[in-house]
CSV table of C-alpha atoms in Angstrom, one decimal:
chain,number,residue,atom,x,y,z
K,1,MET,CA,123.2,103.6,86.1
K,2,ALA,CA,120.0,101.6,84.7
K,3,GLU,CA,118.4,102.0,88.1
K,4,VAL,CA,119.1,105.7,88.2
K,5,THR,CA,117.5,105.6,85.0
K,6,ALA,CA,114.7,103.8,86.2
K,7,PHE,CA,113.9,106.2,89.1
K,8,THR,CA,115.0,108.9,88.0
K,9,SER,CA,112.2,108.2,84.5
K,10,SER,CA,109.2,107.6,87.4
K,11,ALA,CA,110.2,110.2,89.2
K,12,LEU,CA,109.5,112.7,85.8
K,13,GLN,CA,106.6,111.2,85.1
K,14,VAL,CA,105.1,112.0,87.9
K,15,ILE,CA,106.8,115.4,88.1
K,16,TYR,CA,105.1,116.5,84.9
K,17,ALA,CA,101.9,114.8,86.0
K,18,VAL,CA,102.0,117.3,88.6
K,19,GLY,CA,102.8,120.5,86.1
K,20,ALA,CA,101.0,118.9,83.3
K,21,HIS,CA,98.6,121.8,83.8
K,22,LYS,CA,101.3,124.8,83.6
K,23,LYS,CA,102.4,126.2,80.2
K,24,GLU,CA,106.5,125.3,81.5
K,25,PRO,CA,105.9,121.5,83.2
K,26,GLU,CA,109.8,121.8,83.6
K,27,ARG,CA,109.9,124.6,85.6
K,28,PHE,CA,109.1,124.1,89.5
K,29,ASP,CA,110.8,123.9,92.7
K,30,PRO,CA,110.6,120.2,93.8
K,31,THR,CA,110.7,121.9,97.7
K,32,ALA,CA,107.8,123.2,96.9
K,33,THR,CA,106.0,120.9,95.0
K,34,LEU,CA,103.5,119.6,97.3
K,35,ILE,CA,102.4,115.8,96.4
K,36,ARG,CA,99.5,113.5,97.1
K,37,ILE,CA,99.4,110.5,98.3
K,38,HIS,CA,99.0,108.4,95.2
K,39,GLN,CA,102.4,109.8,93.9
K,40,VAL,CA,103.4,109.3,97.0
K,41,ILE,CA,103.3,105.5,96.2
K,42,SER,CA,104.1,106.0,92.7
K,43,LEU,CA,107.1,107.3,93.5
K,44,THR,CA,108.2,105.2,96.8
K,45,GLY,CA,106.7,101.9,96.0
K,46,ILE,CA,105.2,101.6,98.8
K,47,GLY,CA,101.2,101.1,100.0
K,48,ARG,CA,98.9,103.9,101.9
K,49,ALA,CA,99.1,101.9,105.1
K,50,THR,CA,102.9,101.7,105.2
K,51,VAL,CA,103.2,105.5,104.3
K,52,TYR,CA,101.2,106.9,107.4
K,53,LYS,CA,103.0,103.5,109.2
K,54,LEU,CA,106.3,105.2,108.5
K,55,MET,CA,105.5,108.4,109.4
K,56,THR,CA,104.7,107.4,113.1
K,57,GLN,CA,108.1,106.0,113.3
K,58,PRO,CA,111.1,108.7,113.5
K,59,GLU,CA,113.6,106.3,113.0
K,60,SER,CA,112.2,105.4,109.8
K,61,GLY,CA,113.0,108.8,108.2
K,62,PHE,CA,110.0,109.0,105.9
K,63,PRO,CA,108.7,112.4,105.0
K,64,ARG,CA,106.1,114.0,107.5
K,65,SER,CA,103.0,115.3,105.6
K,66,VAL,CA,101.9,119.5,105.0
K,67,LYS,CA,98.4,120.2,106.2
K,68,LEU,CA,96.6,121.2,103.3
K,69,THR,CA,93.6,122.9,105.1
K,70,ASP,CA,92.8,123.8,109.4
K,71,SER,CA,91.1,121.4,109.5
K,72,ASN,CA,92.1,118.1,112.7
K,73,ALA,CA,89.5,115.9,111.0
K,74,ARG,CA,90.5,112.8,110.2
K,75,GLY,CA,90.3,112.1,106.7
K,76,ALA,CA,91.5,116.0,106.0
K,77,PRO,CA,94.0,117.0,102.6
K,78,VAL,CA,97.8,116.1,102.9
K,79,ALA,CA,100.6,116.3,100.8
K,80,TRP,CA,104.3,115.7,101.0
K,81,VAL,CA,107.2,117.9,99.9
K,82,LEU,CA,108.1,116.5,96.3
K,83,SER,CA,111.9,116.6,97.5
K,84,GLU,CA,111.8,115.3,100.8
K,85,VAL,CA,110.3,111.9,99.1
K,86,LEU,CA,112.9,111.9,96.5
K,87,ALA,CA,115.4,111.9,99.5
K,88,TRP,CA,113.8,109.3,101.3
K,89,THR,CA,113.9,107.2,98.2
K,90,ARG,CA,117.9,108.2,97.1
K,91,ALA,CA,118.3,107.5,101.3
K,92,ARG,CA,116.9,103.8,100.7
K,93,ILE,CA,118.8,103.0,97.7
K,94,ALA,CA,122.0,103.9,99.1
K,95,ALA,CA,121.4,102.3,103.0
K,96,ARG,CA,120.8,99.0,100.7
K,97,ASP,CA,124.2,99.6,98.5
K,98,ASN,CA,126.3,100.5,102.2
K,99,GLU,CA,125.1,97.0,103.0
K,100,ALA,CA,126.2,95.4,99.7
K,101,ALA,CA,129.5,97.0,99.9
């Protein structure tokens, strides 16, 4: 349970940082909240290069990014759906627990 609490705490820090400019940061829809790469790194604990590598491996189940502009140029801004990143993280935890059982 301590692991879940720690995960929830770090997720909430990112969530509040995302909504810090709003009057009511506790009211948001995680399925429509986009987070940038530094927040993905904070939530998952993996590095930037690994995030992009996992995105190219369909078997990893890592969520695909959302293009923020119509640009196809390298370095065009992208973000990830918060709920998808959290679901991937929970799936990794569940996979670990299944292996241990």
